[in-house]
PDB file of C-alpha atoms and ligand atoms in Angstrom:
ATOM      1  CA  MET A1063      52.896  38.255 173.662  1.00  0.00           C
ATOM      2  CA  ILE A1064      49.119  38.549 173.454  1.00  0.00           C
ATOM      3  CA  GLU A1065      47.825  40.783 176.231  1.00  0.00           C
ATOM      4  CA  ILE A1066      44.874  39.875 178.422  1.00  0.00           C
ATOM      5  CA  LYS A1067      42.769  42.926 179.217  1.00  0.00           C
ATOM      6  CA  THR A1068      41.405  43.629 182.694  1.00  0.00           C
ATOM      7  CA  PRO A1069      37.672  44.264 183.147  1.00  0.00           C
ATOM      8  CA  SER A1070      38.280  48.013 183.406  1.00  0.00           C
ATOM      9  CA  GLU A1071      40.433  48.011 180.256  1.00  0.00           C
ATOM     10  CA  LEU A1072      37.662  46.096 178.495  1.00  0.00           C
ATOM     11  CA  GLU A1073      35.182  48.730 179.631  1.00  0.00           C
ATOM     12  CA  SER A1074      37.284  51.451 177.942  1.00  0.00           C
ATOM     13  CA  MET A1075      37.552  49.346 174.785  1.00  0.00           C
ATOM     14  CA  ARG A1076      33.788  48.890 174.854  1.00  0.00           C
ATOM     15  CA  LYS A1077      33.385  52.664 174.896  1.00  0.00           C
ATOM     16  CA  ALA A1078      35.862  53.259 172.052  1.00  0.00           C
ATOM     17  CA  SER A1079      34.376  50.488 169.931  1.00  0.00           C
ATOM     18  CA  ARG A1080      30.829  51.699 170.562  1.00  0.00           C
ATOM     19  CA  VAL A1081      31.774  55.152 169.271  1.00  0.00           C
ATOM     20  CA  VAL A1082      33.178  53.521 166.117  1.00  0.00           C
ATOM     21  CA  ALA A1083      30.012  51.450 165.670  1.00  0.00           C
ATOM     22  CA  GLN A1084      27.712  54.435 166.112  1.00  0.00           C
ATOM     23  CA  VAL A1085      29.692  56.651 163.746  1.00  0.00           C
ATOM     24  CA  LEU A1086      29.894  53.931 161.078  1.00  0.00           C
ATOM     25  CA  LEU A1087      26.116  53.597 161.296  1.00  0.00           C
ATOM     26  CA  LYS A1088      25.787  57.370 160.786  1.00  0.00           C
ATOM     27  CA  LEU A1089      28.248  57.253 157.879  1.00  0.00           C
ATOM     28  CA  GLU A1090      26.359  54.410 156.232  1.00  0.00           C
ATOM     29  CA  SER A1091      23.309  56.611 155.749  1.00  0.00           C
ATOM     30  CA  TYR A1092      25.308  59.816 155.185  1.00  0.00           C
ATOM     31  CA  VAL A1093      27.437  58.678 152.232  1.00  0.00           C
ATOM     32  CA  LYS A1094      25.817  59.522 148.874  1.00  0.00           C
ATOM     33  CA  ALA A1095      26.679  59.932 145.215  1.00  0.00           C
ATOM     34  CA  GLY A1096      27.986  63.440 144.496  1.00  0.00           C
ATOM     35  CA  MET A1097      29.917  63.780 147.765  1.00  0.00           C
ATOM     36  CA  THR A1098      33.671  63.780 147.914  1.00  0.00           C
ATOM     37  CA  THR A1099      35.595  61.416 150.145  1.00  0.00           C
ATOM     38  CA  ALA A1100      36.844  64.502 152.035  1.00  0.00           C
ATOM     39  CA  ASP A1101      33.195  65.329 152.886  1.00  0.00           C
ATOM     40  CA  VAL A1102      32.880  61.862 154.418  1.00  0.00           C
ATOM     41  CA  ASP A1103      36.049  62.398 156.433  1.00  0.00           C
ATOM     42  CA  LYS A1104      34.929  65.770 157.790  1.00  0.00           C
ATOM     43  CA  PHE A1105      31.621  64.278 158.926  1.00  0.00           C
ATOM     44  CA  ALA A1106      33.345  61.281 160.515  1.00  0.00           C
ATOM     45  CA  GLU A1107      35.768  63.426 162.478  1.00  0.00           C
ATOM     46  CA  ALA A1108      33.004  65.691 163.792  1.00  0.00           C
ATOM     47  CA  GLN A1109      30.904  62.672 164.819  1.00  0.00           C
ATOM     48  CA  ILE A1110      33.839  61.081 166.669  1.00  0.00           C
ATOM     49  CA  ARG A1111      34.724  64.275 168.523  1.00  0.00           C
ATOM     50  CA  ALA A1112      31.062  64.947 169.379  1.00  0.00           C
ATOM     51  CA  ARG A1113      31.152  61.674 171.325  1.00  0.00           C
ATOM     52  CA  GLY A1114      34.179  62.761 173.347  1.00  0.00           C
ATOM     53  CA  ALA A1115      36.506  60.387 171.477  1.00  0.00           C
ATOM     54  CA  LYS A1116      39.606  60.996 169.343  1.00  0.00           C
ATOM     55  CA  PRO A1117      40.186  59.770 165.771  1.00  0.00           C
ATOM     56  CA  ALA A1118      42.592  56.819 165.970  1.00  0.00           C
ATOM     57  CA  PHE A1119      43.996  56.974 162.435  1.00  0.00           C
ATOM     58  CA  LEU A1120      44.719  60.740 162.208  1.00  0.00           C
ATOM     59  CA  GLY A1121      48.504  61.109 162.382  1.00  0.00           C
ATOM     60  CA  TYR A1122      49.092  57.359 162.721  1.00  0.00           C
ATOM     61  CA  ARG A1123      52.351  56.772 160.809  1.00  0.00           C
ATOM     62  CA  GLY A1124      51.586  60.021 159.025  1.00  0.00           C
ATOM     63  CA  TYR A1125      48.077  59.005 157.874  1.00  0.00           C
ATOM     64  CA  PRO A1126      46.357  62.353 157.223  1.00  0.00           C
ATOM     65  CA  ALA A1127      42.665  61.616 157.951  1.00  0.00           C
ATOM     66  CA  THR A1128      40.061  60.178 160.341  1.00  0.00           C
ATOM     67  CA  VAL A1129      38.588  57.527 158.076  1.00  0.00           C
ATOM     68  CA  CYS A1130      39.906  55.353 155.255  1.00  0.00           C
ATOM     69  CA  VAL A1131      37.575  55.579 152.236  1.00  0.00           C
ATOM     70  CA  SER A1132      38.352  52.893 149.664  1.00  0.00           C
ATOM     71  CA  ILE A1133      36.250  52.809 146.490  1.00  0.00           C
ATOM     72  CA  ASN A1134      35.698  49.830 144.137  1.00  0.00           C
ATOM     73  CA  GLU A1135      39.130  48.291 143.293  1.00  0.00           C
ATOM     74  CA  GLU A1136      40.647  50.116 146.272  1.00  0.00           C
ATOM     75  CA  ILE A1137      40.998  47.536 149.029  1.00  0.00           C
ATOM     76  CA  VAL A1138      42.021  49.560 152.097  1.00  0.00           C
ATOM     77  CA  HIS A1139      43.676  52.800 153.250  1.00  0.00           C
ATOM     78  CA  GLY A1140      42.076  55.099 150.655  1.00  0.00           C
ATOM     79  CA  ILE A1141      42.973  58.676 151.669  1.00  0.00           C
ATOM     80  CA  PRO A1142      40.020  61.102 151.651  1.00  0.00           C
ATOM     81  CA  SER A1143      40.374  63.872 149.064  1.00  0.00           C
ATOM     82  CA  PRO A1144      38.268  66.884 148.013  1.00  0.00           C
ATOM     83  CA  LYS A1145      38.926  65.756 144.414  1.00  0.00           C
ATOM     84  CA  ARG A1146      37.508  62.250 144.740  1.00  0.00           C
ATOM     85  CA  LEU A1147      33.809  62.030 143.967  1.00  0.00           C
ATOM     86  CA  ILE A1148      31.609  59.147 145.092  1.00  0.00           C
ATOM     87  CA  LYS A1149      29.383  57.905 142.256  1.00  0.00           C
ATOM     88  CA  GLU A1150      26.202  55.911 141.814  1.00  0.00           C
ATOM     89  CA  GLY A1151      27.086  52.205 141.599  1.00  0.00           C
ATOM     90  CA  ASP A1152      30.291  52.485 143.662  1.00  0.00           C
ATOM     91  CA  ILE A1153      31.070  50.257 146.605  1.00  0.00           C
ATOM     92  CA  VAL A1154      32.741  52.266 149.340  1.00  0.00           C
ATOM     93  CA  SER A1155      34.692  50.732 152.206  1.00  0.00           C
ATOM     94  CA  LEU A1156      34.781  52.860 155.358  1.00  0.00           C
ATOM     95  CA  ASP A1157      37.376  51.971 157.982  1.00  0.00           C
ATOM     96  CA  LEU A1158      37.245  53.909 161.248  1.00  0.00           C
ATOM     97  CA  GLY A1159      39.082  53.910 164.583  1.00  0.00           C
ATOM     98  CA  ALA A1160      38.497  55.836 167.816  1.00  0.00           C
ATOM     99  CA  VAL A1161      40.345  56.281 171.098  1.00  0.00           C
ATOM    100  CA  VAL A1162      38.599  56.589 174.474  1.00  0.00           C
ATOM    101  CA  GLU A1163      40.454  56.631 177.811  1.00  0.00           C
ATOM    102  CA  GLY A1164      43.619  55.599 175.976  1.00  0.00           C
ATOM    103  CA  PHE A1165      42.045  52.499 174.371  1.00  0.00           C
ATOM    104  CA  TYR A1166      41.295  51.808 170.721  1.00  0.00           C
ATOM    105  CA  GLY A1167      38.279  50.534 168.820  1.00  0.00           C
ATOM    106  CA  ASP A1168      38.513  49.681 165.098  1.00  0.00           C
ATOM    107  CA  ALA A1169      35.837  48.585 162.601  1.00  0.00           C
ATOM    108  CA  ALA A1170      34.975  48.744 158.916  1.00  0.00           C
ATOM    109  CA  ILE A1171      31.989  48.324 156.601  1.00  0.00           C
ATOM    110  CA  THR A1172      31.444  48.422 152.850  1.00  0.00           C
ATOM    111  CA  VAL A1173      28.519  50.502 151.618  1.00  0.00           C
ATOM    112  CA  ALA A1174      26.697  50.300 148.268  1.00  0.00           C
ATOM    113  CA  ILE A1175      25.956  53.658 146.618  1.00  0.00           C
ATOM    114  CA  GLY A1176      22.551  53.329 144.999  1.00  0.00           C
ATOM    115  CA  LYS A1177      22.200  50.343 142.718  1.00  0.00           C
ATOM    116  CA  VAL A1178      25.351  48.238 142.404  1.00  0.00           C
ATOM    117  CA  SER A1179      26.096  45.216 140.207  1.00  0.00           C
ATOM    118  CA  ALA A1180      25.041  41.725 141.318  1.00  0.00           C
ATOM    119  CA  ASP A1181      28.742  40.833 141.531  1.00  0.00           C
ATOM    120  CA  ALA A1182      29.440  43.766 143.821  1.00  0.00           C
ATOM    121  CA  ARG A1183      26.508  42.851 146.039  1.00  0.00           C
ATOM    122  CA  ARG A1184      27.660  39.261 146.272  1.00  0.00           C
ATOM    123  CA  LEU A1185      31.234  40.317 147.124  1.00  0.00           C
ATOM    124  CA  MET A1186      29.914  42.516 149.940  1.00  0.00           C
ATOM    125  CA  ASP A1187      27.651  39.738 151.246  1.00  0.00           C
ATOM    126  CA  VAL A1188      30.422  37.114 151.191  1.00  0.00           C
ATOM    127  CA  THR A1189      32.900  39.462 152.879  1.00  0.00           C
ATOM    128  CA  ARG A1190      30.442  40.414 155.646  1.00  0.00           C
ATOM    129  CA  GLU A1191      29.498  36.761 156.174  1.00  0.00           C
ATOM    130  CA  SER A1192      33.167  35.656 156.248  1.00  0.00           C
ATOM    131  CA  LEU A1193      33.667  38.051 159.170  1.00  0.00           C
ATOM    132  CA  GLU A1194      30.599  36.591 160.918  1.00  0.00           C
ATOM    133  CA  ARG A1195      31.942  33.049 160.393  1.00  0.00           C
ATOM    134  CA  ALA A1196      35.284  34.097 161.893  1.00  0.00           C
ATOM    135  CA  ILE A1197      33.584  35.732 164.877  1.00  0.00           C
ATOM    136  CA  SER A1198      31.509  32.601 165.456  1.00  0.00           C
ATOM    137  CA  VAL A1199      34.603  30.414 166.045  1.00  0.00           C
ATOM    138  CA  VAL A1200      36.282  32.817 168.504  1.00  0.00           C
ATOM    139  CA  LYS A1201      36.299  31.498 172.089  1.00  0.00           C
ATOM    140  CA  ALA A1202      38.773  30.639 174.832  1.00  0.00           C
ATOM    141  CA  GLY A1203      40.488  27.392 173.823  1.00  0.00           C
ATOM    142  CA  ALA A1204      40.208  27.944 170.070  1.00  0.00           C
ATOM    143  CA  ARG A1205      43.336  28.612 168.007  1.00  0.00           C
ATOM    144  CA  LEU A1206      43.948  31.718 165.949  1.00  0.00           C
ATOM    145  CA  GLY A1207      44.277  29.502 162.868  1.00  0.00           C
ATOM    146  CA  ASP A1208      40.647  28.459 163.357  1.00  0.00           C
ATOM    147  CA  VAL A1209      39.619  32.099 162.941  1.00  0.00           C
ATOM    148  CA  SER A1210      41.813  32.619 159.863  1.00  0.00           C
ATOM    149  CA  TRP A1211      40.574  29.403 158.303  1.00  0.00           C
ATOM    150  CA  ALA A1212      36.937  30.348 158.888  1.00  0.00           C
ATOM    151  CA  VAL A1213      37.406  33.400 156.656  1.00  0.00           C
ATOM    152  CA  GLN A1214      39.436  31.610 154.021  1.00  0.00           C
ATOM    153  CA  GLN A1215      37.267  28.559 153.561  1.00  0.00           C
ATOM    154  CA  TYR A1216      34.053  30.598 153.391  1.00  0.00           C
ATOM    155  CA  ALA A1217      35.511  33.184 150.987  1.00  0.00           C
ATOM    156  CA  GLU A1218      37.391  30.830 148.672  1.00  0.00           C
ATOM    157  CA  GLY A1219      34.506  28.371 148.729  1.00  0.00           C
ATOM    158  CA  ARG A1220      32.449  31.138 147.106  1.00  0.00           C
ATOM    159  CA  GLY A1221      35.075  32.043 144.521  1.00  0.00           C
ATOM    160  CA  MET A1222      36.428  35.187 146.193  1.00  0.00           C
ATOM    161  CA  GLY A1223      40.117  36.089 146.480  1.00  0.00           C
ATOM    162  CA  VAL A1224      41.518  36.557 149.996  1.00  0.00           C
ATOM    163  CA  VAL A1225      43.912  39.509 150.344  1.00  0.00           C
ATOM    164  CA  LYS A1226      47.062  38.236 152.032  1.00  0.00           C
ATOM    165  CA  GLU A1227      49.199  41.401 152.304  1.00  0.00           C
ATOM    166  CA  PHE A1228      47.052  42.893 155.077  1.00  0.00           C
ATOM    167  CA  THR A1229      45.832  41.254 158.261  1.00  0.00           C
ATOM    168  CA  GLY A1230      43.723  41.819 161.331  1.00  0.00           C
ATOM    169  CA  HIS A1231      45.474  42.424 164.631  1.00  0.00           C
ATOM    170  CA  GLY A1232      45.336  42.483 168.393  1.00  0.00           C
ATOM    171  CA  ILE A1233      44.119  45.847 169.704  1.00  0.00           C
ATOM    172  CA  GLY A1234      44.007  47.678 173.034  1.00  0.00           C
ATOM    173  CA  ARG A1235      46.170  50.496 174.322  1.00  0.00           C
ATOM    174  CA  HIS A1236      47.646  50.460 170.794  1.00  0.00           C
ATOM    175  CA  MET A1237      45.797  50.115 167.501  1.00  0.00           C
ATOM    176  CA  HIS A1238      48.065  47.273 166.441  1.00  0.00           C
ATOM    177  CA  GLU A1239      49.089  44.658 169.004  1.00  0.00           C
ATOM    178  CA  ASP A1240      49.924  40.973 168.840  1.00  0.00           C
ATOM    179  CA  PRO A1241      48.766  38.765 167.274  1.00  0.00           C
ATOM    180  CA  SER A1242      48.660  39.457 163.575  1.00  0.00           C
ATOM    181  CA  ILE A1243      45.448  37.833 162.225  1.00  0.00           C
ATOM    182  CA  PRO A1244      45.761  36.629 158.618  1.00  0.00           C
ATOM    183  CA  ASN A1245      42.593  35.869 156.675  1.00  0.00           C
ATOM    184  CA  TYR A1246      44.008  32.505 155.677  1.00  0.00           C
ATOM    185  CA  GLY A1247      45.505  29.702 157.744  1.00  0.00           C
ATOM    186  CA  ARG A1248      45.192  26.181 159.045  1.00  0.00           C
ATOM    187  CA  PRO A1249      42.641  25.103 161.647  1.00  0.00           C
ATOM    188  CA  GLY A1250      44.222  23.991 164.911  1.00  0.00           C
ATOM    189  CA  SER A1251      47.351  26.066 164.291  1.00  0.00           C
ATOM    190  CA  GLY A1252      48.610  29.268 165.890  1.00  0.00           C
ATOM    191  CA  PRO A1253      48.272  30.834 169.332  1.00  0.00           C
ATOM    192  CA  LEU A1254      45.657  29.647 171.810  1.00  0.00           C
ATOM    193  CA  LEU A1255      42.903  32.195 172.433  1.00  0.00           C
ATOM    194  CA  LYS A1256      42.197  33.163 176.036  1.00  0.00           C
ATOM    195  CA  ALA A1257      39.407  35.142 177.681  1.00  0.00           C
ATOM    196  CA  GLY A1258      40.286  38.844 177.807  1.00  0.00           C
ATOM    197  CA  MET A1259      42.223  38.933 174.542  1.00  0.00           C
ATOM    198  CA  THR A1260      40.942  41.642 172.183  1.00  0.00           C
ATOM    199  CA  LEU A1261      41.133  41.189 168.437  1.00  0.00           C
ATOM    200  CA  ALA A1262      40.358  43.260 165.344  1.00  0.00           C
ATOM    201  CA  ILE A1263      39.275  40.764 162.691  1.00  0.00           C
ATOM    202  CA  GLU A1264      39.129  42.230 159.181  1.00  0.00           C
ATOM    203  CA  PRO A1265      38.606  40.167 156.033  1.00  0.00           C
ATOM    204  CA  MET A1266      39.486  41.949 152.777  1.00  0.00           C
ATOM    205  CA  LEU A1267      38.224  40.091 149.700  1.00  0.00           C
ATOM    206  CA  CYS A1268      38.397  40.652 145.944  1.00  0.00           C
ATOM    207  CA  LEU A1269      36.104  39.460 143.174  1.00  0.00           C
ATOM    208  CA  GLY A1270      39.169  38.448 141.195  1.00  0.00           C
ATOM    209  CA  ASP A1271      42.766  37.708 142.000  1.00  0.00           C
ATOM    210  CA  ALA A1272      43.707  39.267 145.358  1.00  0.00           C
ATOM    211  CA  GLY A1273      47.175  40.572 144.475  1.00  0.00           C
ATOM    212  CA  VAL A1274      47.800  44.071 145.838  1.00  0.00           C
ATOM    213  CA  ILE A1275      49.477  47.240 144.564  1.00  0.00           C
ATOM    214  CA  VAL A1276      50.051  50.264 146.811  1.00  0.00           C
ATOM    215  CA  LYS A1277      49.614  53.566 144.939  1.00  0.00           C
ATOM    216  CA  ASP A1278      52.122  56.427 144.775  1.00  0.00           C
ATOM    217  CA  ASP A1279      50.466  58.161 147.742  1.00  0.00           C
ATOM    218  CA  GLY A1280      52.065  55.441 149.864  1.00  0.00           C
ATOM    219  CA  TRP A1281      48.726  54.299 151.353  1.00  0.00           C
ATOM    220  CA  THR A1282      45.946  53.392 148.914  1.00  0.00           C
ATOM    221  CA  ALA A1283      46.021  49.632 148.326  1.00  0.00           C
ATOM    222  CA  VAL A1284      44.282  48.494 145.130  1.00  0.00           C
ATOM    223  CA  SER A1285      43.719  45.085 143.591  1.00  0.00           C
ATOM    224  CA  ALA A1286      46.450  44.474 140.995  1.00  0.00           C
ATOM    225  CA  ASP A1287      43.893  43.169 138.475  1.00  0.00           C
ATOM    226  CA  GLY A1288      41.462  46.048 139.065  1.00  0.00           C
ATOM    227  CA  SER A1289      38.765  43.780 140.469  1.00  0.00           C
ATOM    228  CA  LEU A1290      36.322  45.043 143.094  1.00  0.00           C
ATOM    229  CA  ALA A1291      37.254  44.707 146.773  1.00  0.00           C
ATOM    230  CA  ALA A1292      35.283  44.736 150.037  1.00  0.00           C
ATOM    231  CA  HIS A1293      36.326  45.072 153.677  1.00  0.00           C
ATOM    232  CA  TYR A1294      34.520  44.470 156.970  1.00  0.00           C
ATOM    233  CA  GLU A1295      36.021  44.616 160.448  1.00  0.00           C
ATOM    234  CA  HIS A1296      34.983  44.212 164.080  1.00  0.00           C
ATOM    235  CA  THR A1297      36.783  44.581 167.383  1.00  0.00           C
ATOM    236  CA  VAL A1298      35.947  41.603 169.635  1.00  0.00           C
ATOM    237  CA  ALA A1299      36.831  40.436 173.148  1.00  0.00           C
ATOM    238  CA  VAL A1300      37.406  36.707 173.685  1.00  0.00           C
ATOM    239  CA  THR A1301      35.225  35.154 176.432  1.00  0.00           C
ATOM    240  CA  GLU A1302      35.121  31.641 177.927  1.00  0.00           C
ATOM    241  CA  ASP A1303      32.282  30.533 175.674  1.00  0.00           C
ATOM    242  CA  GLY A1304      32.605  32.819 172.648  1.00  0.00           C
ATOM    243  CA  CYS A1305      33.234  36.506 172.214  1.00  0.00           C
ATOM    244  CA  GLU A1306      31.707  39.899 172.744  1.00  0.00           C
ATOM    245  CA  VAL A1307      31.611  41.991 169.570  1.00  0.00           C
ATOM    246  CA  LEU A1308      32.588  45.375 171.009  1.00  0.00           C
ATOM    247  CA  SER A1309      31.993  47.292 167.778  1.00  0.00           C
ATOM    248  CA  ARG A1310      28.415  46.074 167.122  1.00  0.00           C
ATOM    249  CA  ALA A1311      26.111  49.118 167.309  1.00  0.00           C
TER     250      ALA A1311
HETATM  251  N1  LIG B 305      41.777  49.063 160.184  1.00  0.00           N
HETATM  252  C1  LIG B 305      43.049  49.510 159.682  1.00  0.00           C
HETATM  253  C2  LIG B 305      44.157  48.727 160.341  1.00  0.00           C
HETATM  254  O1  LIG B 305      43.898  48.031 161.234  1.00  0.00           O
HETATM  255  C3  LIG B 305      43.199  50.962 159.832  1.00  0.00           C
HETATM  256  C4  LIG B 305      44.544  51.547 159.817  1.00  0.00           C
HETATM  257  S1  LIG B 305      44.546  52.901 158.806  1.00  0.00           S
HETATM  258  C5  LIG B 305      45.771  53.889 159.292  1.00  0.00           C
HETATM  259  O2  LIG B 305      45.284  48.722 159.936  1.00  0.00           O
HETATM  260  F1  LIG B 305      45.789  54.874 158.543  1.00  0.00           F
HETATM  261  F2  LIG B 305      45.567  54.253 160.517  1.00  0.00           F
HETATM  262  F3  LIG B 305      46.896  53.228 159.252  1.00  0.00           F
HETATM  263 CO1  LIG B 306      42.150  47.173 161.895  1.00  0.00          CO
END
């Protein structure tokens, strides 16, 4: 069952998503070579709490941190560590969630540290644009498969691998609600979108083959072939004629 949010629930989601957007913007300029991923986490948690919000990921199914920091071939769910240094030339995916008034906001960006390879830059650009393409087809009356297909056709058309093991999701009073939102699918298929539905759309793409391995820590997902990965995510609310991107700063 895909929930329809009331205007007041949407207002709370707007607040939570705005906190995520603002903190991601702060993180984007904060993250530098020489820092550890634990430094990034500490900063993210302080920034979230300073805005009167709570970290959404901390304690979720035992996840031990505020932000997921996934570097290079790490796709998602990288656990911050005081031993992991960020280096010049890395691409760093930052995935962040916040809770306000009992409602969740969730978003992610990938950041280039200094000068990165042309391949890395292109992967980031294609991943960000695949999210924009998906957002642009969201409206009441569209099908979820239209959204999935928008990511897949853009990404694969540019030679990128679409990660299939992880998906986007409905979001609201819980971080993960119905529906699950794969980044591949058939246009015209799947549930009908209605105004008031709230979705976290999150393409994860690889430069190479998009097979996934989860590391021994039980969280960090890496590309099986070691190729670079990027991840972007927004929380959106479906409207009659399109959508409102709640996590746009
Ligand atoms: N954006 C991710 C998701 O939707 C964040 C979850 S990380 C976790 O699944 F640690 F909280 F699980
Ligand atoms: Co998400």
